[in-house]
Structure formats: structure tokens, C-alpha cells
PDB file of C-alpha atoms in Angstrom:
ATOM      1  CA  MET A  78       6.420  22.530  -7.162  1.00 44.00           C
ATOM      2  CA  ARG A  79       9.663  21.104  -9.613  1.00 46.00           C
ATOM      3  CA  GLU A  80      12.018  23.156  -9.208  1.00 49.00           C
ATOM      4  CA  ARG A  81      12.926  20.878  -5.682  1.00 62.00           C
ATOM      5  CA  PRO A  82      13.523  17.374  -6.920  1.00 62.00           C
ATOM      6  CA  GLY A  83      16.247  16.443  -4.840  1.00 76.00           C
ATOM      7  CA  VAL A  84      13.216  17.157  -1.382  1.00 82.00           C
ATOM      8  CA  GLY A  85      10.386  15.631  -3.532  1.00 79.00           C
ATOM      9  CA  LEU A  86      13.013  12.549  -3.807  1.00 81.00           C
ATOM     10  CA  GLY A  87      14.024  12.350  -0.847  1.00 85.00           C
ATOM     11  CA  LEU A  88      10.028  12.985   0.793  1.00 87.00           C
ATOM     12  CA  ALA A  89       8.966   9.798  -1.739  1.00 84.00           C
ATOM     13  CA  LEU A  90      12.008   7.715  -0.353  1.00 88.00           C
ATOM     14  CA  LEU A  91      11.094   8.436   3.295  1.00 92.00           C
ATOM     15  CA  SER A  92       7.856   7.838   2.250  1.00 88.00           C
ATOM     16  CA  ALA A  93       8.609   4.293   0.763  1.00 87.00           C
ATOM     17  CA  LEU A  94      10.242   3.422   4.398  1.00 92.00           C
ATOM     18  CA  THR A  95       8.023   4.376   6.657  1.00 93.00           C
ATOM     19  CA  PHE A  96       5.080   2.044   4.293  1.00 89.00           C
ATOM     20  CA  ALA A  97       7.353  -0.983   4.709  1.00 89.00           C
ATOM     21  CA  THR A  98       7.224  -0.500   8.259  1.00 94.00           C
ATOM     22  CA  SER A  99       3.692  -2.029   8.716  1.00 91.00           C
ATOM     23  CA  GLY A 100       4.015  -5.456   7.608  1.00 90.00           C
ATOM     24  CA  THR A 101       7.223  -5.430  10.801  1.00 91.00           C
ATOM     25  CA  PHE A 102       4.851  -4.252  13.591  1.00 94.00           C
ATOM     26  CA  ALA A 103       1.933  -5.381  12.571  1.00 92.00           C
ATOM     27  CA  ARG A 104       3.836  -9.367  12.942  1.00 90.00           C
ATOM     28  CA  PRO A 105       4.114  -9.442  16.664  1.00 91.00           C
ATOM     29  CA  LEU A 106       0.170  -8.671  17.318  1.00 93.00           C
ATOM     30  CA  ILE A 107      -0.827 -10.722  14.382  1.00 91.00           C
ATOM     31  CA  THR A 108       0.432 -13.664  16.105  1.00 88.00           C
ATOM     32  CA  GLY A 109       0.064 -12.425  19.648  1.00 87.00           C
ATOM     33  CA  ASP A 110      -3.840 -12.061  20.224  1.00 90.00           C
ATOM     34  CA  TRP A 111      -4.254  -9.853  17.997  1.00 94.00           C
ATOM     35  CA  SER A 112      -6.739 -10.304  14.769  1.00 92.00           C
ATOM     36  CA  ALA A 113      -5.647  -8.984  11.195  1.00 90.00           C
ATOM     37  CA  GLU A 114      -8.492  -7.455  10.919  1.00 90.00           C
ATOM     38  CA  ALA A 115      -8.097  -5.555  14.037  1.00 93.00           C
ATOM     39  CA  VAL A 116      -4.352  -4.472  13.513  1.00 93.00           C
ATOM     40  CA  VAL A 117      -5.533  -2.945  10.180  1.00 91.00           C
ATOM     41  CA  LEU A 118      -8.718  -0.927  12.261  1.00 93.00           C
ATOM     42  CA  ALA A 119      -6.520   0.055  14.903  1.00 94.00           C
ATOM     43  CA  ARG A 120      -3.859   1.447  12.481  1.00 93.00           C
ATOM     44  CA  VAL A 121      -6.511   2.876   9.470  1.00 91.00           C
ATOM     45  CA  GLY A 122      -8.880   4.758  12.680  1.00 94.00           C
ATOM     46  CA  ILE A 123      -5.648   6.303  14.482  1.00 95.00           C
ATOM     47  CA  ALA A 124      -4.229   7.276  11.459  1.00 92.00           C
ATOM     48  CA  ALA A 125      -7.881   9.179  10.546  1.00 92.00           C
ATOM     49  CA  LEU A 126      -8.223  10.183  13.095  1.00 93.00           C
ATOM     50  CA  VAL A 127      -4.933  12.257  13.756  1.00 92.00           C
ATOM     51  CA  LEU A 128      -4.717  13.004   9.326  1.00 91.00           C
ATOM     52  CA  ALA A 129      -8.440  14.566  10.197  1.00 92.00           C
ATOM     53  CA  VAL A 130      -7.279  18.199  10.993  1.00 90.00           C
ATOM     54  CA  PRO A 131      -5.091  18.612   8.027  1.00 89.00           C
ATOM     55  CA  ALA A 132      -7.388  17.526   5.723  1.00 90.00           C
ATOM     56  CA  LEU A 133      -9.813  20.311   7.018  1.00 90.00           C
ATOM     57  CA  LEU A 134      -7.346  22.819   6.913  1.00 90.00           C
ATOM     58  CA  ALA A 135      -6.839  21.752   3.621  1.00 88.00           C
ATOM     59  CA  LEU A 136     -10.795  21.746   2.065  1.00 87.00           C
ATOM     60  CA  ARG A 137     -11.345  25.583   3.439  1.00 84.00           C
ATOM     61  CA  GLY A 138     -15.009  24.803   3.877  1.00 78.00           C
ATOM     62  CA  ARG A 139     -15.070  23.882   0.410  1.00 84.00           C
ATOM     63  CA  TRP A 140     -17.319  20.703   0.749  1.00 88.00           C
ATOM     64  CA  PRO A 141     -19.127  20.697  -2.380  1.00 90.00           C
ATOM     65  CA  VAL A 142     -15.753  19.284  -3.121  1.00 90.00           C
ATOM     66  CA  LEU A 143     -16.031  16.746  -0.709  1.00 89.00           C
ATOM     67  CA  ARG A 144     -19.811  15.938  -1.065  1.00 90.00           C
ATOM     68  CA  ARG A 145     -19.130  15.561  -4.962  1.00 91.00           C
ATOM     69  CA  ASN A 146     -16.716  12.691  -4.155  1.00 90.00           C
ATOM     70  CA  ALA A 147     -17.968  10.986  -1.019  1.00 91.00           C
ATOM     71  CA  GLY A 148     -18.921   7.946  -3.625  1.00 91.00           C
ATOM     72  CA  THR A 149     -15.083   7.672  -4.736  1.00 88.00           C
ATOM     73  CA  LEU A 150     -13.916   7.684  -1.320  1.00 90.00           C
ATOM     74  CA  VAL A 151     -15.989   6.035  -0.040  1.00 92.00           C
ATOM     75  CA  VAL A 152     -14.535   2.960  -3.018  1.00 90.00           C
ATOM     76  CA  PHE A 153     -11.640   4.022  -1.835  1.00 88.00           C
ATOM     77  CA  GLY A 154     -11.945   3.403   1.606  1.00 90.00           C
ATOM     78  CA  LEU A 155     -13.524   0.049   0.904  1.00 91.00           C
ATOM     79  CA  LEU A 156     -11.149  -1.654  -1.555  1.00 89.00           C
ATOM     80  CA  GLY A 157      -7.224   0.373  -1.598  1.00 84.00           C
ATOM     81  CA  VAL A 158      -7.921   1.057   2.173  1.00 87.00           C
ATOM     82  CA  ALA A 159     -10.031  -1.642   4.782  1.00 89.00           C
ATOM     83  CA  LEU A 160      -9.715  -4.594   1.679  1.00 91.00           C
ATOM     84  CA  ALA A 161      -5.473  -4.326   0.748  1.00 89.00           C
ATOM     85  CA  GLN A 162      -4.408  -3.881   4.078  1.00 88.00           C
ATOM     86  CA  ALA A 163      -6.959  -7.047   5.815  1.00 90.00           C
ATOM     87  CA  CYS A 164      -5.431  -9.255   2.628  1.00 92.00           C
ATOM     88  CA  PHE A 165      -2.235  -7.991   3.554  1.00 91.00           C
ATOM     89  CA  PHE A 166      -1.626  -8.502   6.796  1.00 91.00           C
ATOM     90  CA  ASN A 167      -3.874 -11.951   7.020  1.00 91.00           C
ATOM     91  CA  ALA A 168      -0.750 -12.801   4.578  1.00 92.00           C
ATOM     92  CA  VAL A 169       1.552 -11.569   6.731  1.00 89.00           C
ATOM     93  CA  ARG A 170       0.540 -14.655   9.305  1.00 87.00           C
ATOM     94  CA  TYR A 171       1.034 -17.282   6.546  1.00 89.00           C
ATOM     95  CA  LEU A 172       3.676 -15.286   4.768  1.00 88.00           C
ATOM     96  CA  PRO A 173       7.780 -13.604   5.341  1.00 85.00           C
ATOM     97  CA  VAL A 174       6.718  -9.579   4.928  1.00 85.00           C
ATOM     98  CA  GLY A 175       8.707  -9.534   2.163  1.00 81.00           C
ATOM     99  CA  VAL A 176       7.004 -12.342   0.367  1.00 85.00           C
ATOM    100  CA  ALA A 177       3.552 -10.944   1.369  1.00 88.00           C
ATOM    101  CA  LEU A 178       4.256  -7.752   0.014  1.00 85.00           C
ATOM    102  CA  LEU A 179       5.861  -8.965  -3.251  1.00 84.00           C
ATOM    103  CA  LEU A 180       1.685 -10.326  -4.604  1.00 87.00           C
ATOM    104  CA  GLU A 181       0.506  -7.861  -2.953  1.00 88.00           C
ATOM    105  CA  TYR A 182       2.628  -5.673  -5.948  1.00 81.00           C
ATOM    106  CA  LEU A 183       1.401  -7.643  -8.566  1.00 83.00           C
ATOM    107  CA  GLY A 184      -2.012  -5.521  -8.552  1.00 82.00           C
ATOM    108  CA  ILE A 185       0.129  -3.076 -10.291  1.00 75.00           C
ATOM    109  CA  VAL A 186      -0.200  -6.227 -13.200  1.00 79.00           C
ATOM    110  CA  LEU A 187      -3.935  -6.410 -13.330  1.00 82.00           C
ATOM    111  CA  VAL A 188      -4.453  -2.258 -13.476  1.00 78.00           C
ATOM    112  CA  VAL A 189      -3.328  -3.217 -16.929  1.00 78.00           C
ATOM    113  CA  GLY A 190      -5.436  -5.989 -17.275  1.00 80.00           C
ATOM    114  CA  TRP A 191      -7.799  -4.456 -15.824  1.00 78.00           C
ATOM    115  CA  MET A 192      -7.592  -1.095 -18.622  1.00 76.00           C
ATOM    116  CA  TRP A 193      -7.269  -3.465 -20.978  1.00 80.00           C
ATOM    117  CA  LEU A 194     -10.271  -4.977 -20.768  1.00 81.00           C
ATOM    118  CA  VAL A 195     -12.565  -2.363 -19.269  1.00 78.00           C
ATOM    119  CA  HIS A 196     -11.511   0.257 -20.493  1.00 74.00           C
ATOM    120  CA  GLY A 197     -10.008  -0.846 -24.381  1.00 79.00           C
ATOM    121  CA  GLN A 198      -6.736   0.715 -23.047  1.00 78.00           C
ATOM    122  CA  ARG A 199      -4.802  -2.019 -24.954  1.00 81.00           C
ATOM    123  CA  PRO A 200      -0.987  -1.541 -23.629  1.00 82.00           C
ATOM    124  CA  ARG A 201       2.516  -0.799 -25.250  1.00 85.00           C
ATOM    125  CA  LEU A 202       4.839  -3.497 -25.911  1.00 87.00           C
ATOM    126  CA  LEU A 203       6.669  -2.284 -23.106  1.00 87.00           C
ATOM    127  CA  THR A 204       3.952  -2.886 -20.637  1.00 83.00           C
ATOM    128  CA  VAL A 205       3.620  -6.484 -21.951  1.00 86.00           C
ATOM    129  CA  ALA A 206       7.549  -7.178 -21.249  1.00 88.00           C
ATOM    130  CA  GLY A 207       7.060  -5.828 -17.333  1.00 85.00           C
ATOM    131  CA  SER A 208       3.723  -7.716 -17.117  1.00 83.00           C
ATOM    132  CA  LEU A 209       5.432 -10.856 -18.531  1.00 86.00           C
ATOM    133  CA  THR A 210       8.617 -10.323 -16.658  1.00 88.00           C
ATOM    134  CA  ALA A 211       7.052 -10.002 -13.593  1.00 83.00           C
ATOM    135  CA  LEU A 212       4.836 -12.976 -13.761  1.00 81.00           C
ATOM    136  CA  CYS A 213       7.402 -15.299 -14.370  1.00 87.00           C
ATOM    137  CA  GLY A 214       8.944 -13.018 -11.148  1.00 84.00           C
ATOM    138  CA  LEU A 215       5.593 -14.747  -9.063  1.00 81.00           C
ATOM    139  CA  VAL A 216       6.845 -18.925  -9.789  1.00 79.00           C
ATOM    140  CA  PHE A 217      10.163 -17.903  -8.118  1.00 81.00           C
ATOM    141  CA  VAL A 218       8.097 -16.329  -4.976  1.00 79.00           C
ATOM    142  CA  LEU A 219       6.050 -19.084  -4.824  1.00 72.00           C
ATOM    143  CA  ASP A 220       8.881 -21.728  -5.259  1.00 67.00           C
ATOM    144  CA  LEU A 221       6.888 -24.688  -5.199  1.00 57.00           C
ATOM    145  CA  THR A 222       9.560 -26.699  -5.560  1.00 57.00           C
ATOM    146  CA  GLY A 223      10.797 -26.023  -3.085  1.00 60.00           C
ATOM    147  CA  ALA A 224      11.503 -26.986   0.590  1.00 54.00           C
ATOM    148  CA  GLY A 225      10.501 -24.046   1.218  1.00 59.00           C
ATOM    149  CA  ARG A 226       6.686 -23.440  -0.086  1.00 69.00           C
ATOM    150  CA  LEU A 227       4.551 -21.494   1.081  1.00 79.00           C
ATOM    151  CA  ASP A 228       1.837 -21.624   2.648  1.00 88.00           C
ATOM    152  CA  PRO A 229      -1.375 -21.866  -0.392  1.00 90.00           C
ATOM    153  CA  VAL A 230      -3.683 -19.257   2.394  1.00 93.00           C
ATOM    154  CA  GLY A 231      -0.917 -16.709   3.055  1.00 92.00           C
ATOM    155  CA  VAL A 232      -0.561 -16.769  -1.331  1.00 91.00           C
ATOM    156  CA  LEU A 233      -3.908 -16.519  -1.799  1.00 94.00           C
ATOM    157  CA  TRP A 234      -4.198 -13.822   0.908  1.00 94.00           C
ATOM    158  CA  GLY A 235      -1.981 -11.870  -0.769  1.00 92.00           C
ATOM    159  CA  LEU A 236      -2.874 -12.631  -3.818  1.00 92.00           C
ATOM    160  CA  GLY A 237      -6.564 -10.570  -2.712  1.00 94.00           C
ATOM    161  CA  ALA A 238      -3.988  -7.252  -1.324  1.00 92.00           C
ATOM    162  CA  GLY A 239      -2.716  -6.841  -4.507  1.00 90.00           C
ATOM    163  CA  VAL A 240      -6.498  -6.512  -6.234  1.00 91.00           C
ATOM    164  CA  GLY A 241      -6.711  -4.124  -3.298  1.00 88.00           C
ATOM    165  CA  LEU A 242      -4.002  -2.396  -4.283  1.00 83.00           C
ATOM    166  CA  ALA A 243      -4.793  -2.178  -8.098  1.00 83.00           C
ATOM    167  CA  GLY A 244      -8.628  -0.932  -6.839  1.00 83.00           C
ATOM    168  CA  TYR A 245      -6.316   2.172  -5.338  1.00 78.00           C
ATOM    169  CA  PHE A 246      -4.296   2.258  -7.931  1.00 74.00           C
ATOM    170  CA  VAL A 247      -7.348   2.732 -10.288  1.00 77.00           C
ATOM    171  CA  ILE A 248      -9.102   4.910  -8.546  1.00 79.00           C
ATOM    172  CA  ALA A 249      -6.358   7.099  -7.490  1.00 68.00           C
ATOM    173  CA  GLY A 250      -6.251   7.710 -11.239  1.00 65.00           C
ATOM    174  CA  ARG A 251      -9.621   9.505 -11.713  1.00 71.00           C
ATOM    175  CA  VAL A 252     -10.023  11.477  -8.702  1.00 70.00           C
ATOM    176  CA  ASP A 253     -10.830  14.601  -8.491  1.00 79.00           C
ATOM    177  CA  PRO A 254      -8.067  16.761  -8.511  1.00 77.00           C
ATOM    178  CA  ALA A 255     -10.418  19.750  -6.417  1.00 84.00           C
ATOM    179  CA  LEU A 256     -10.005  17.142  -3.684  1.00 84.00           C
ATOM    180  CA  PRO A 257      -6.840  17.506  -1.487  1.00 85.00           C
ATOM    181  CA  SER A 258      -4.983  14.107  -1.252  1.00 78.00           C
ATOM    182  CA  VAL A 259      -4.724  14.559   2.193  1.00 84.00           C
ATOM    183  CA  VAL A 260      -8.366  14.233   2.254  1.00 88.00           C
ATOM    184  CA  MET A 261      -8.251  11.299   0.204  1.00 85.00           C
ATOM    185  CA  ALA A 262      -6.085   9.819   2.142  1.00 84.00           C
ATOM    186  CA  SER A 263      -7.982  10.770   6.082  1.00 89.00           C
ATOM    187  CA  GLY A 264     -11.055   9.780   4.095  1.00 90.00           C
ATOM    188  CA  GLY A 265     -10.617   6.728   3.084  1.00 88.00           C
ATOM    189  CA  MET A 266      -8.760   5.090   6.185  1.00 90.00           C
ATOM    190  CA  ALA A 267     -12.425   6.903   7.650  1.00 93.00           C
ATOM    191  CA  VAL A 268     -13.940   5.081   5.363  1.00 93.00           C
ATOM    192  CA  GLY A 269     -12.056   1.725   5.974  1.00 91.00           C
ATOM    193  CA  ALA A 270     -12.302   1.901   9.527  1.00 93.00           C
ATOM    194  CA  VAL A 271     -15.931   2.718  10.376  1.00 94.00           C
ATOM    195  CA  VAL A 272     -16.478  -0.624   7.725  1.00 91.00           C
ATOM    196  CA  LEU A 273     -14.553  -2.796   9.408  1.00 91.00           C
ATOM    197  CA  LEU A 274     -15.873  -1.528  12.883  1.00 93.00           C
ATOM    198  CA  LEU A 275     -19.596  -2.477  11.823  1.00 92.00           C
ATOM    199  CA  LEU A 276     -18.738  -5.540  10.127  1.00 89.00           C
ATOM    200  CA  GLY A 277     -17.131  -7.018  13.247  1.00 89.00           C
ATOM    201  CA  LEU A 278     -19.644  -5.791  15.776  1.00 90.00           C
ATOM    202  CA  VAL A 279     -22.333  -7.710  12.661  1.00 89.00           C
ATOM    203  CA  GLY A 280     -19.735 -10.826  14.114  1.00 86.00           C
ATOM    204  CA  ALA A 281     -18.332 -10.755  10.094  1.00 82.00           C
ATOM    205  CA  LEU A 282     -15.052 -10.007  10.827  1.00 83.00           C
ATOM    206  CA  PRO A 283     -12.672 -11.262  13.806  1.00 89.00           C
ATOM    207  CA  LEU A 284     -11.959  -8.095  15.873  1.00 91.00           C
ATOM    208  CA  ARG A 285      -9.615  -9.353  18.733  1.00 92.00           C
ATOM    209  CA  ALA A 286      -7.432  -7.383  20.206  1.00 92.00           C
ATOM    210  CA  GLY A 287      -5.128  -8.101  23.537  1.00 91.00           C
ATOM    211  CA  THR A 288      -2.948  -5.759  25.905  1.00 91.00           C
ATOM    212  CA  ALA A 289      -0.613  -8.098  26.744  1.00 92.00           C
ATOM    213  CA  ASP A 290       2.899  -7.661  25.465  1.00 93.00           C
ATOM    214  CA  VAL A 291       4.451  -8.693  22.462  1.00 92.00           C
ATOM    215  CA  SER A 292       8.204  -9.498  21.409  1.00 89.00           C
ATOM    216  CA  PHE A 293       9.191  -7.183  19.492  1.00 88.00           C
ATOM    217  CA  ALA A 294      12.598  -7.123  17.664  1.00 80.00           C
ATOM    218  CA  GLY A 295      13.967  -9.604  20.503  1.00 83.00           C
ATOM    219  CA  HIS A 296      12.396  -7.711  23.007  1.00 87.00           C
ATOM    220  CA  GLU A 297       9.433  -7.339  25.875  1.00 92.00           C
ATOM    221  CA  MET A 298       7.560  -4.739  25.772  1.00 93.00           C
ATOM    222  CA  SER A 299       3.806  -3.258  25.043  1.00 94.00           C
ATOM    223  CA  TRP A 300       1.244  -3.666  22.789  1.00 94.00           C
ATOM    224  CA  LEU A 301       1.395   0.243  22.201  1.00 95.00           C
ATOM    225  CA  VAL A 302       4.893   0.033  20.701  1.00 94.00           C
ATOM    226  CA  PRO A 303       3.694  -1.599  17.441  1.00 94.00           C
ATOM    227  CA  ILE A 304       0.479  -0.041  17.379  1.00 95.00           C
ATOM    228  CA  ALA A 305       2.116   3.418  18.063  1.00 95.00           C
ATOM    229  CA  GLY A 306       4.503   2.432  15.468  1.00 95.00           C
ATOM    230  CA  LEU A 307       1.506   1.312  12.777  1.00 94.00           C
ATOM    231  CA  SER A 308      -0.503   4.276  12.875  1.00 93.00           C
ATOM    232  CA  LEU A 309       1.994   7.200  12.983  1.00 93.00           C
ATOM    233  CA  ILE A 310       4.671   6.165  11.112  1.00 94.00           C
ATOM    234  CA  ALA A 311       3.909   3.282   9.048  1.00 92.00           C
ATOM    235  CA  ALA A 312       0.595   5.473   7.822  1.00 88.00           C
ATOM    236  CA  VAL A 313       0.369   8.830   9.074  1.00 88.00           C
ATOM    237  CA  VAL A 314       4.047  10.121   8.380  1.00 89.00           C
ATOM    238  CA  ALA A 315       3.747   7.860   4.850  1.00 86.00           C
ATOM    239  CA  TYR A 316       1.011   9.270   4.178  1.00 79.00           C
ATOM    240  CA  LEU A 317       2.413  12.711   4.450  1.00 80.00           C
ATOM    241  CA  THR A 318       4.968  12.965   2.693  1.00 85.00           C
ATOM    242  CA  GLY A 319       4.244  10.348   0.243  1.00 79.00           C
ATOM    243  CA  VAL A 320       1.561  13.667  -1.288  1.00 71.00           C
ATOM    244  CA  ALA A 321       4.285  16.365   0.051  1.00 74.00           C
ATOM    245  CA  GLY A 322       6.571  14.278  -2.776  1.00 77.00           C
ATOM    246  CA  ALA A 323       4.308  13.146  -5.504  1.00 68.00           C
ATOM    247  CA  ARG A 324       3.141  16.904  -5.110  1.00 67.00           C
ATOM    248  CA  LEU A 325       7.021  18.545  -6.475  1.00 74.00           C
ATOM    249  CA  LEU A 326       7.548  14.766  -8.709  1.00 71.00           C
ATOM    250  CA  GLY A 327       4.919  14.254 -10.097  1.00 63.00           C
ATOM    251  CA  ALA A 328       2.305  10.703  -9.390  1.00 57.00           C
ATOM    252  CA  ARG A 329       3.708   8.733 -11.752  1.00 58.00           C
ATOM    253  CA  LEU A 330       7.581   9.663 -10.822  1.00 62.00           C
ATOM    254  CA  SER A 331       6.732   9.435  -6.935  1.00 66.00           C
ATOM    255  CA  SER A 332       5.199   5.691  -7.971  1.00 65.00           C
ATOM    256  CA  PHE A 333       8.124   5.226  -9.479  1.00 67.00           C
ATOM    257  CA  VAL A 334       9.725   6.086  -6.583  1.00 75.00           C
ATOM    258  CA  GLY A 335       7.416   4.618  -4.541  1.00 73.00           C
ATOM    259  CA  LEU A 336       8.644   0.636  -5.892  1.00 74.00           C
ATOM    260  CA  THR A 337      11.624   0.871  -3.243  1.00 81.00           C
ATOM    261  CA  GLU A 338       8.871  -0.095  -0.540  1.00 83.00           C
ATOM    262  CA  VAL A 339       9.633  -3.663  -1.571  1.00 80.00           C
ATOM    263  CA  MET A 340      13.688  -3.348  -0.491  1.00 81.00           C
ATOM    264  CA  PHE A 341      12.694  -1.173   2.537  1.00 87.00           C
ATOM    265  CA  ALA A 342      10.226  -4.221   3.914  1.00 86.00           C
ATOM    266  CA  VAL A 343      12.676  -6.753   2.942  1.00 83.00           C
ATOM    267  CA  LEU A 344      15.228  -5.086   4.741  1.00 86.00           C
ATOM    268  CA  ILE A 345      13.484  -3.853   8.148  1.00 90.00           C
ATOM    269  CA  ALA A 346      11.537  -7.535   7.867  1.00 87.00           C
ATOM    270  CA  TRP A 347      15.667  -9.281   8.674  1.00 86.00           C
ATOM    271  CA  LEU A 348      17.191  -7.025  10.573  1.00 87.00           C
ATOM    272  CA  VAL A 349      13.923  -6.987  13.328  1.00 87.00           C
ATOM    273  CA  LEU A 350      12.709  -9.855  12.317  1.00 85.00           C
ATOM    274  CA  GLY A 351      15.099 -11.962  10.936  1.00 84.00           C
ATOM    275  CA  GLU A 352      12.889 -12.673   7.742  1.00 82.00           C
ATOM    276  CA  LEU A 353      15.051 -13.926   4.661  1.00 76.00           C
ATOM    277  CA  PRO A 354      13.519 -14.279   1.413  1.00 76.00           C
ATOM    278  CA  SER A 355      15.591 -17.790  -0.191  1.00 79.00           C
ATOM    279  CA  ALA A 356      17.666 -16.650  -2.846  1.00 83.00           C
ATOM    280  CA  VAL A 357      14.901 -18.586  -5.218  1.00 83.00           C
ATOM    281  CA  GLN A 358      12.526 -16.383  -4.040  1.00 81.00           C
ATOM    282  CA  LEU A 359      15.036 -13.291  -4.159  1.00 84.00           C
ATOM    283  CA  LEU A 360      15.866 -13.899  -7.642  1.00 87.00           C
ATOM    284  CA  GLY A 361      11.730 -13.667  -8.119  1.00 85.00           C
ATOM    285  CA  GLY A 362      11.216 -10.599  -6.158  1.00 83.00           C
ATOM    286  CA  ALA A 363      14.246  -9.276  -8.263  1.00 87.00           C
ATOM    287  CA  LEU A 364      11.740 -10.398 -11.296  1.00 87.00           C
ATOM    288  CA  ILE A 365       8.770  -8.724  -9.847  1.00 83.00           C
ATOM    289  CA  VAL A 366       9.907  -5.170  -8.873  1.00 83.00           C
ATOM    290  CA  ALA A 367      11.985  -4.990 -13.044  1.00 87.00           C
ATOM    291  CA  GLY A 368       8.759  -6.028 -13.955  1.00 84.00           C
ATOM    292  CA  VAL A 369       6.898  -3.017 -12.437  1.00 79.00           C
ATOM    293  CA  ALA A 370       9.988  -1.620 -13.139  1.00 82.00           C
ATOM    294  CA  LEU A 371       8.668  -2.284 -16.528  1.00 85.00           C
ATOM    295  CA  VAL A 372       5.416  -1.113 -16.313  1.00 79.00           C
ATOM    296  CA  ARG A 373       6.281   2.247 -14.503  1.00 74.00           C
ATOM    297  CA  VAL A 374       8.524   3.286 -17.431  1.00 80.00           C
ATOM    298  CA  ASP A 375       6.459   3.235 -19.994  1.00 80.00           C
ATOM    299  CA  GLU A 376       3.685   5.102 -18.289  1.00 70.00           C
ATOM    300  CA  LEU A 377       6.449   7.667 -17.552  1.00 68.00           C
ATOM    301  CA  ARG A 378       7.257   7.438 -21.957  1.00 76.00           C
ATOM    302  CA  GLY A 379       3.569   6.752 -23.083  1.00 67.00           C
ATOM    303  CA  GLY A 380       1.799   9.766 -20.358  1.00 56.00           C
ATOM    304  CA  ARG A 381       1.180  13.057 -21.075  1.00 46.00           C
ATOM    305  CA  SER A 382       2.911  15.078 -19.417  1.00 43.00           C
ATOM    306  CA  GLU A 383       1.494  16.564 -15.489  1.00 45.00           C
ATOM    307  CA  PRO A 384       0.865  19.758 -14.715  1.00 43.00           C
ATOM    308  CA  ALA A 385       3.273  20.929 -12.139  1.00 39.00           C
ATOM    309  CA  ASP A 386      -0.218  21.091  -9.218  1.00 40.00           C
ATOM    310  CA  GLU A 387      -1.600  17.709 -10.060  1.00 41.00           C
ATOM    311  CA  ARG A 388      -2.475  16.270  -6.990  1.00 40.00           C
ATOM    312  CA  ALA A 389      -1.755  12.447  -5.924  1.00 42.00           C
ATOM    313  CA  ASP A 390      -1.706  10.412  -3.184  1.00 43.00           C
ATOM    314  CA  ALA A 391       1.134   8.017  -2.056  1.00 43.00           C
ATOM    315  CA  PRO A 392       2.879   5.363  -3.771  1.00 44.00           C
ATOM    316  CA  ALA A 393       1.460   2.765  -1.870  1.00 49.00           C
ATOM    317  CA  LEU A 394      -0.884   1.186   1.056  1.00 50.00           C
ATOM    318  CA  ALA A 395       1.022  -1.492   2.419  1.00 59.00           C
TER     319      ALA A 395
END
């Protein structure tokens, strides 16, 4: 599986690029008639249906594996899908897409703290340095003394997305290797969609959608265009290429490559939406990416070698 690292790298980069489009596709809907929760429901619901067929083929009738991991799929759908994406898309209502994604990626630092406090896995020096670098970057991203201070509501939503992303990484790192990754992705998104739908039906979440045209990339177009982009490009293509890339590169290396999602997201939001963080925030973003990269490098250096056929999920969920 590892004799084609170039193919694996290309797939992992394509996955990061397609995941990075999610905020740009969601922005015209959220600033229009759609609630963030309705956008998430549409994205994960459609993607779960599309991925259901390859998921069933991957299972090949191994239903005991699915039953054994039912609880994991439910928690994964609640934290890694519903919480992470609902918080991220709510953050996009108040913050530039790139800034919201940077706040979400602080979830990797939260994983370090979780593994230390709960499991007693004391971080090594390089991981500590990476975590502190990322936290310093957060100070610059927030730009508390600058003229363009960030909306604190958006910041809280972004940090909530970080908690969801942390849950995603913790769960994905402990998943049963017998459970195919596409089943994990499809099942998690199905659970997330069902939970959001039920909470919306009982009035606990605002599920508001509209059919009015939206402004996207400077043009008026049907709402179906960003919905199709969110569900097919930013979910289906992103997950399938991420799974394929992870199987060729391994989970650790593919998740490291997934850090390019942040840079892709800033570039896409700039080209399509005209959004560009300030110079101070770009510096902070560079520090966050550098800090997360240090954590990943430490994992690559200190982790055990991965088997070639290791199952792994896509590197990100934005």
C-alpha cells in the first residue's frame, strides 16, 4: 500500500483542498435565509446518503463489526460531526472563514491536554513547544488591541468547533481497525444528521432554510449551487480522497498533510469572498499552523510505526 507515496500525497492534498471549501460554500447560505444548523444538516445528510453505497460495499455483510462499534459511531456523530460542524458554521457567521478554521484547529492542542489529564500521557518537549506556539498564535489571531477586533460570539463558536475537532481526533484514534473508514464517515454523518433533525423538530435548534437566490463569488445564483458544493465537494470528495490518501500514507502523515487545509481555506476565501485576515492575524495563523505542525512532527517521531493497511479517517472535518 505504501509503494505509491506520490499518489497518497496527491489524494491527501486534494482532500485538504476540498475540505477547505466548506466555509466558502456555507457563507452565502448562512448570511442569507439559512441557519447554520440547517446548512450542516443538508451537508452531512446528503453526503451520508451518497456514501451509504460504498459503505455497504465496504462492510460486505460484516454486520457484527457495525454492531460492535455502534456506540463509537454515535459519539463520533455527536462530537466529530454535529458539534464540530455546527459550531464552525456558526463561527463563519461572525468571523472570516480562515480565522474560524484556525480557531477550530486549536482542537489538536486540546487533544494534547486531554491525553495528559485523562490518560496520563505526559507530552514530550516538542509537543509542549508546539502547543505554546499555537496558543501564542491564538493571541495574534484574536488581535485584541487591533482596530478590527473579532466578535467574541464568533470566537466562542470557533473554540466550540475546536472541542468538536478534538473529539473527532480522540475517537478516530481509538476506532476499531476492522471498521472501514468509509463506514465510519457515512455512519457518523448519518448520526449527526439524525440528531440535528430531531433537535430541530422539537424546537431545540433553529433549522431555517430558504429557496431564494444567494450571492456567491460576486454572482447571484440558485441556493442549490453552494449546497451541492458543500455536500458533494466539501464532504463526499473530501472524505473519499482523505480515506484513500490515509491508507497510502498512514494516519499520522496524512493528518499532517491535512494541515494545508488552513492555508487552502484562507486562499479560497480571499479569491471567492474577498476575505483576507489582517497582517497580525496572518502572523498568528502562521504560528498556529507551525505549532500544530510541531505536535504532528512529535507524533511522527515518537509514535510507533503504522501497519501498511491501517484504517484512518479523513484528516479534518471542517
